[in-house]
Tab-separated table of C-alpha atoms and ligand atoms in Angstrom:
chain	number	residue	atom	x	y	z
A	1012	UNK	CA	-46.763	30.896	-59.177
A	1013	UNK	CA	-44.521	31.508	-56.247
A	1014	UNK	CA	-43.777	28.736	-53.771
A	1015	UNK	CA	-45.713	30.024	-51.248
A	1016	UNK	CA	-49.576	29.564	-52.040
A	1017	UNK	CA	-50.665	26.048	-50.452
A	1018	UNK	CA	-53.068	23.304	-51.145
A	1019	UNK	CA	-54.539	21.171	-49.571
A	1020	UNK	CA	-54.221	17.513	-51.225
A	1021	UNK	CA	-56.031	14.547	-50.571
A	1022	UNK	CA	-53.199	12.065	-50.345
A	1023	UNK	CA	-50.399	14.432	-49.425
A	1024	UNK	CA	-52.045	16.785	-46.747
A	1025	UNK	CA	-51.285	20.949	-46.859
A	1026	UNK	CA	-48.352	21.117	-49.821
A	1027	UNK	CA	-47.591	23.409	-52.361
A	1028	UNK	CA	-49.683	24.738	-55.138
A	1029	UNK	CA	-48.683	23.779	-58.860
A	1030	UNK	CA	-50.850	24.325	-62.289
A	1031	UNK	CA	-50.362	21.898	-65.200
A	1032	UNK	CA	-52.816	21.703	-68.561
A	1033	UNK	CA	-55.410	19.363	-67.786
A	1034	UNK	CA	-54.354	17.392	-70.495
A	1035	UNK	CA	-50.719	16.678	-68.274
A	1036	UNK	CA	-53.133	15.544	-65.389
A	1037	UNK	CA	-55.653	13.461	-67.177
A	1038	UNK	CA	-52.093	11.575	-68.985
A	1039	UNK	CA	-49.023	12.344	-67.615
A	1040	UNK	CA	-46.860	10.210	-70.036
A	1041	UNK	CA	-46.387	12.430	-72.749
A	1042	UNK	CA	-43.675	15.666	-72.650
A	1043	UNK	CA	-44.134	18.350	-70.411
A	1044	UNK	CA	-43.393	21.636	-71.255
A	1045	UNK	CA	-42.227	24.166	-68.847
A	1046	UNK	CA	-39.713	27.192	-67.937
A	1047	UNK	CA	-36.347	25.779	-66.077
A	1048	UNK	CA	-37.582	25.430	-62.088
A	1049	UNK	CA	-36.222	28.714	-60.133
A	1050	UNK	CA	-35.343	28.907	-56.583
A	1051	UNK	CA	-38.347	30.531	-55.952
A	1052	UNK	CA	-40.728	28.453	-58.589
A	1053	UNK	CA	-39.452	25.283	-58.019
A	1054	UNK	CA	-42.686	23.767	-59.517
A	1055	UNK	CA	-43.133	26.245	-62.877
A	1056	UNK	CA	-46.151	25.937	-64.861
A	1057	UNK	CA	-46.386	22.869	-67.011
A	1058	UNK	CA	-48.332	21.955	-70.413
A	1059	UNK	CA	-48.487	19.342	-72.850
A	1060	UNK	CA	-47.315	19.745	-76.666
A	1061	UNK	CA	-50.826	20.721	-77.902
A	1062	UNK	CA	-51.074	23.498	-75.527
A	1063	UNK	CA	-47.467	24.582	-76.458
A	1064	UNK	CA	-48.989	25.098	-80.379
A	1065	UNK	CA	-50.635	27.668	-78.498
A	1066	UNK	CA	-47.839	29.134	-76.124
A	1067	UNK	CA	-45.100	28.950	-78.814
A	1068	UNK	CA	-48.040	31.610	-81.575
A	1069	UNK	CA	-47.513	34.153	-78.913
A	1070	UNK	CA	-43.663	33.348	-76.879
A	1071	UNK	CA	-45.776	33.299	-73.810
A	1072	UNK	CA	-49.357	33.354	-72.084
A	1073	UNK	CA	-51.689	35.739	-72.490
A	1074	UNK	CA	-54.605	36.901	-73.274
A	1075	UNK	CA	-54.687	35.719	-76.811
A	1076	UNK	CA	-53.935	32.578	-75.848
A	1077	UNK	CA	-54.505	31.585	-72.470
A	1078	UNK	CA	-58.572	30.562	-72.609
A	1079	UNK	CA	-57.422	27.485	-74.326
A	1080	UNK	CA	-55.680	26.808	-71.665
A	1081	UNK	CA	-57.147	24.679	-68.770
A	1082	UNK	CA	-55.068	24.640	-65.447
A	1083	UNK	CA	-55.646	21.968	-63.242
A	1084	UNK	CA	-54.121	22.480	-60.004
A	1085	UNK	CA	-52.009	19.870	-58.023
A	1086	UNK	CA	-50.236	19.287	-55.185
A	1087	UNK	CA	-45.990	19.523	-55.479
A	1088	UNK	CA	-45.656	16.225	-54.836
A	1089	UNK	CA	-48.301	14.939	-57.254
A	1090	UNK	CA	-46.699	17.551	-59.698
A	1091	UNK	CA	-43.402	15.766	-59.282
A	1092	UNK	CA	-44.702	12.184	-59.042
A	1093	UNK	CA	-47.007	12.997	-62.431
A	1094	UNK	CA	-43.769	14.647	-64.275
A	1095	UNK	CA	-41.434	11.490	-63.569
A	1096	UNK	CA	-44.483	9.216	-64.960
A	1097	UNK	CA	-43.131	10.893	-67.759
A	1098	UNK	CA	-39.821	9.674	-67.959
A	1099	UNK	CA	-39.660	6.916	-70.199
A	1100	UNK	CA	-42.503	7.838	-72.604
A	1101	UNK	CA	-40.053	7.826	-75.247
A	1102	UNK	CA	-40.573	4.850	-77.551
A	1103	UNK	CA	-39.091	3.411	-81.048
A	1104	UNK	CA	-37.081	5.554	-83.185
A	1105	UNK	CA	-36.964	8.655	-80.105
A	1106	UNK	CA	-35.977	5.887	-77.568
A	1107	UNK	CA	-33.001	4.406	-80.102
A	1108	UNK	CA	-31.669	8.486	-79.982
A	1109	UNK	CA	-31.543	8.544	-76.420
A	1110	UNK	CA	-29.726	5.176	-76.186
A	1111	UNK	CA	-27.220	6.412	-78.768
A	1112	UNK	CA	-26.714	9.558	-77.275
A	1113	UNK	CA	-25.788	7.699	-73.952
A	1114	UNK	CA	-23.570	5.270	-75.384
A	1115	UNK	CA	-21.543	7.519	-77.065
A	1116	UNK	CA	-21.276	9.947	-74.459
A	1117	UNK	CA	-20.329	6.959	-72.013
A	1118	UNK	CA	-17.306	5.872	-74.632
A	1119	UNK	CA	-16.157	9.503	-75.001
A	1120	UNK	CA	-16.395	10.135	-71.169
A	1121	UNK	CA	-14.659	6.825	-70.644
A	1122	UNK	CA	-11.621	7.886	-73.059
A	1123	UNK	CA	-11.024	11.282	-71.306
A	1124	UNK	CA	-11.531	9.178	-67.943
A	1125	UNK	CA	-8.401	7.552	-68.938
A	1126	UNK	CA	-6.689	10.712	-70.425
A	1127	UNK	CA	-7.602	12.571	-67.548
A	1128	UNK	CA	-6.087	10.419	-64.932
A	1129	UNK	CA	-2.523	9.346	-67.057
A	1130	UNK	CA	-2.266	13.330	-67.762
A	1131	UNK	CA	-3.034	14.686	-64.048
A	1132	UNK	CA	-2.925	11.706	-61.392
A	1133	UNK	CA	-6.227	12.857	-59.472
A	1134	UNK	CA	-6.593	9.392	-57.698
A	1135	UNK	CA	-2.860	9.904	-56.564
A	1136	UNK	CA	-3.253	13.033	-54.031
A	1137	UNK	CA	-4.138	12.760	-50.170
A	1138	UNK	CA	-7.267	15.429	-50.437
A	1139	UNK	CA	-9.803	17.082	-52.030
A	1140	UNK	CA	-11.839	20.377	-50.921
A	1141	UNK	CA	-14.301	22.096	-53.168
A	1142	UNK	CA	-14.886	25.550	-53.388
A	1143	UNK	CA	-18.625	26.601	-54.145
A	1144	UNK	CA	-18.361	30.199	-54.302
A	1145	UNK	CA	-14.909	29.932	-56.702
A	1146	UNK	CA	-16.909	26.877	-58.747
A	1147	UNK	CA	-13.454	25.254	-58.124
A	1148	UNK	CA	-12.146	21.769	-56.868
A	1149	UNK	CA	-8.598	21.686	-55.312
A	1150	UNK	CA	-6.299	18.431	-54.669
A	1151	UNK	CA	-3.439	18.757	-52.146
A	1152	UNK	CA	-1.111	17.117	-49.933
A	1153	UNK	CA	-0.110	18.272	-46.726
A	1154	UNK	CA	-1.638	21.636	-46.922
A	1155	UNK	CA	0.388	22.021	-50.647
A	1156	UNK	CA	-2.322	22.452	-53.419
A	1157	UNK	CA	-1.080	20.359	-56.363
A	1158	UNK	CA	-4.063	20.588	-58.710
A	1159	UNK	CA	-6.742	23.202	-59.299
A	1160	UNK	CA	-10.198	22.281	-61.398
A	1161	UNK	CA	-12.700	24.546	-62.348
A	1162	UNK	CA	-15.695	22.445	-61.881
A	1163	UNK	CA	-19.473	22.437	-62.566
A	1164	UNK	CA	-21.642	20.319	-60.270
A	1165	UNK	CA	-24.006	17.843	-62.234
A	1166	UNK	CA	-25.923	16.358	-59.729
A	1167	UNK	CA	-26.265	13.780	-57.099
A	1168	UNK	CA	-27.436	10.131	-56.487
A	1169	UNK	CA	-28.853	9.479	-53.586
A	1170	UNK	CA	-28.735	6.089	-52.164
A	1171	UNK	CA	-30.711	6.636	-49.301
A	1172	UNK	CA	-33.795	8.046	-51.626
A	1173	UNK	CA	-32.468	6.056	-54.778
A	1174	UNK	CA	-33.035	9.455	-57.073
A	1175	UNK	CA	-30.759	11.539	-59.060
A	1176	UNK	CA	-31.318	15.269	-58.328
A	1177	UNK	CA	-29.972	17.839	-60.829
A	1178	UNK	CA	-27.652	20.648	-59.881
A	1179	UNK	CA	-29.238	22.957	-61.716
A	1180	UNK	CA	-32.472	21.967	-59.115
A	1181	UNK	CA	-30.595	21.915	-56.258
A	1182	UNK	CA	-31.039	25.266	-54.826
A	1183	UNK	CA	-28.753	24.461	-51.822
A	1184	UNK	CA	-26.032	24.703	-54.100
A	1185	UNK	CA	-24.059	27.552	-54.866
A	1186	UNK	CA	-25.305	29.581	-57.867
A	1187	UNK	CA	-21.416	29.340	-59.516
A	1188	UNK	CA	-21.266	25.474	-59.480
A	1189	UNK	CA	-24.895	25.506	-61.528
A	1190	UNK	CA	-24.956	28.414	-63.712
A	1191	UNK	CA	-22.856	26.126	-66.771
A	1192	UNK	CA	-25.806	23.484	-66.100
A	1193	UNK	CA	-28.476	25.718	-67.776
A	1194	UNK	CA	-27.071	24.692	-70.642
A	1195	UNK	CA	-27.650	20.646	-70.100
A	1196	UNK	CA	-31.397	20.966	-69.540
A	1197	UNK	CA	-31.451	23.280	-72.556
A	1198	UNK	CA	-29.761	20.933	-74.635
A	1199	UNK	CA	-32.392	17.843	-73.175
A	1200	UNK	CA	-35.309	20.618	-74.475
A	1201	UNK	CA	-33.634	20.869	-78.162
A	1202	UNK	CA	-33.305	17.459	-78.360
A	1203	UNK	CA	-36.166	16.316	-76.507
A	1204	UNK	CA	-34.720	13.678	-73.646
A	1205	UNK	CA	-36.998	13.998	-70.839
A	1206	UNK	CA	-33.936	12.681	-68.282
A	1207	UNK	CA	-31.924	15.629	-68.952
A	1208	UNK	CA	-35.289	17.764	-67.827
A	1209	UNK	CA	-36.499	16.486	-65.236
A	1210	UNK	CA	-35.540	17.467	-61.859
A	1211	UNK	CA	-35.393	14.580	-59.889
A	1212	UNK	CA	-36.338	10.857	-60.489
A	1213	UNK	CA	-35.460	7.130	-59.376
A	1214	UNK	CA	-32.190	6.398	-60.321
A	1215	UNK	CA	-28.898	4.492	-59.144
A	1216	UNK	CA	-25.480	5.048	-59.507
A	1217	UNK	CA	-24.821	4.052	-62.883
A	1218	UNK	CA	-27.407	6.743	-63.514
A	1219	UNK	CA	-25.349	9.589	-62.085
A	1220	UNK	CA	-22.454	8.526	-64.484
A	1221	UNK	CA	-24.918	8.453	-67.789
A	1222	UNK	CA	-26.114	11.981	-66.594
A	1223	UNK	CA	-22.647	13.139	-65.934
A	1224	UNK	CA	-21.212	11.638	-69.529
A	1225	UNK	CA	-24.297	14.224	-71.040
A	1226	UNK	CA	-23.356	16.985	-69.193
A	1227	UNK	CA	-19.378	16.605	-70.366
A	1228	UNK	CA	-20.806	16.282	-73.597
A	1229	UNK	CA	-22.918	19.302	-73.839
A	1230	UNK	CA	-20.402	21.246	-71.671
A	1231	UNK	CA	-17.094	20.018	-73.559
A	1232	UNK	CA	-15.683	18.952	-70.021
A	1233	UNK	CA	-12.485	17.112	-69.813
A	1234	UNK	CA	-14.020	14.612	-67.281
A	1235	UNK	CA	-15.804	13.753	-63.764
A	1236	UNK	CA	-15.149	13.411	-60.573
A	1237	UNK	CA	-17.413	11.627	-58.421
A	1238	UNK	CA	-17.369	12.490	-54.587
A	1239	UNK	CA	-19.079	10.317	-51.725
A	1240	UNK	CA	-21.569	12.192	-50.000
A	1241	UNK	CA	-23.563	11.128	-46.705
A	1242	UNK	CA	-26.129	9.663	-48.735
A	1243	UNK	CA	-24.616	8.751	-52.279
A	1244	UNK	CA	-22.555	10.833	-54.680
A	1245	UNK	CA	-22.099	14.117	-55.717
A	1246	UNK	CA	-20.853	13.807	-59.564
A	1247	UNK	CA	-18.681	17.151	-60.537
A	1248	UNK	CA	-17.987	17.758	-63.971
A	1249	UNK	CA	-14.223	19.092	-64.197
A	1250	UNK	CA	-13.951	22.029	-66.887
A	1251	UNK	CA	-10.435	22.910	-66.537
A	1252	UNK	CA	-7.345	21.412	-64.654
A	1253	UNK	CA	-4.061	22.925	-64.325
A	1254	UNK	CA	-1.537	22.018	-61.832
A	1255	UNK	CA	-0.531	24.280	-58.769
A	1256	UNK	CA	2.979	25.133	-59.214
B	1484	ZN	ZN1	-52.464	20.345	-72.463
B	1485	ZN	ZN1	-51.129	15.507	-53.892
């Protein structure tokens, strides 16, 4: 469903219309299945694992299986807050698998960061600039470029709203800097890791590092560069580095 249809929500007033299966409305603390959000469909139709069995039989919703789906309308703000409730749904072995993944990725990132700094001394340059269309981060001194990095934007932590926002759901960024990030979300779908799938959620700076370590792992990146922004931090995955001369 496209973003332009509106609904009047008792709690939030006029907002965008979204559709989710009745089971997710009744109990949002379970797995959400949906397409990835896109610029013109930021709150894609979502359904539970039980409905997903029917979806997978056809590979789409069509006249053969859609009778089983009872979609409910939610306003986009209700959709987002219901989806966020599914963030901590993992328990037991599944929760442990996620924790181990984060611990391992964070340990690997720490080593990569040390190696990157040792080899290229990112911190020693006077300034940095990014070029979103070229997906490039340039370190320079007195107008002379020193290092050129190919980058992907991972996401950002807002210290104002205390949230994490994945770059793949941040459509104010150029397509070039978020193009490869779809792989990170797909990996989250495959492994059933909710924090890699939900676009925006309550977070602190440490979450930015953890999600960046996950992205570095999936993308095989060389490290992370964190830049300050007006309301927090933007995390960039460094895919490649080379000296400018
Ligand atoms: Zn369902
Ligand atoms: Zn609402």
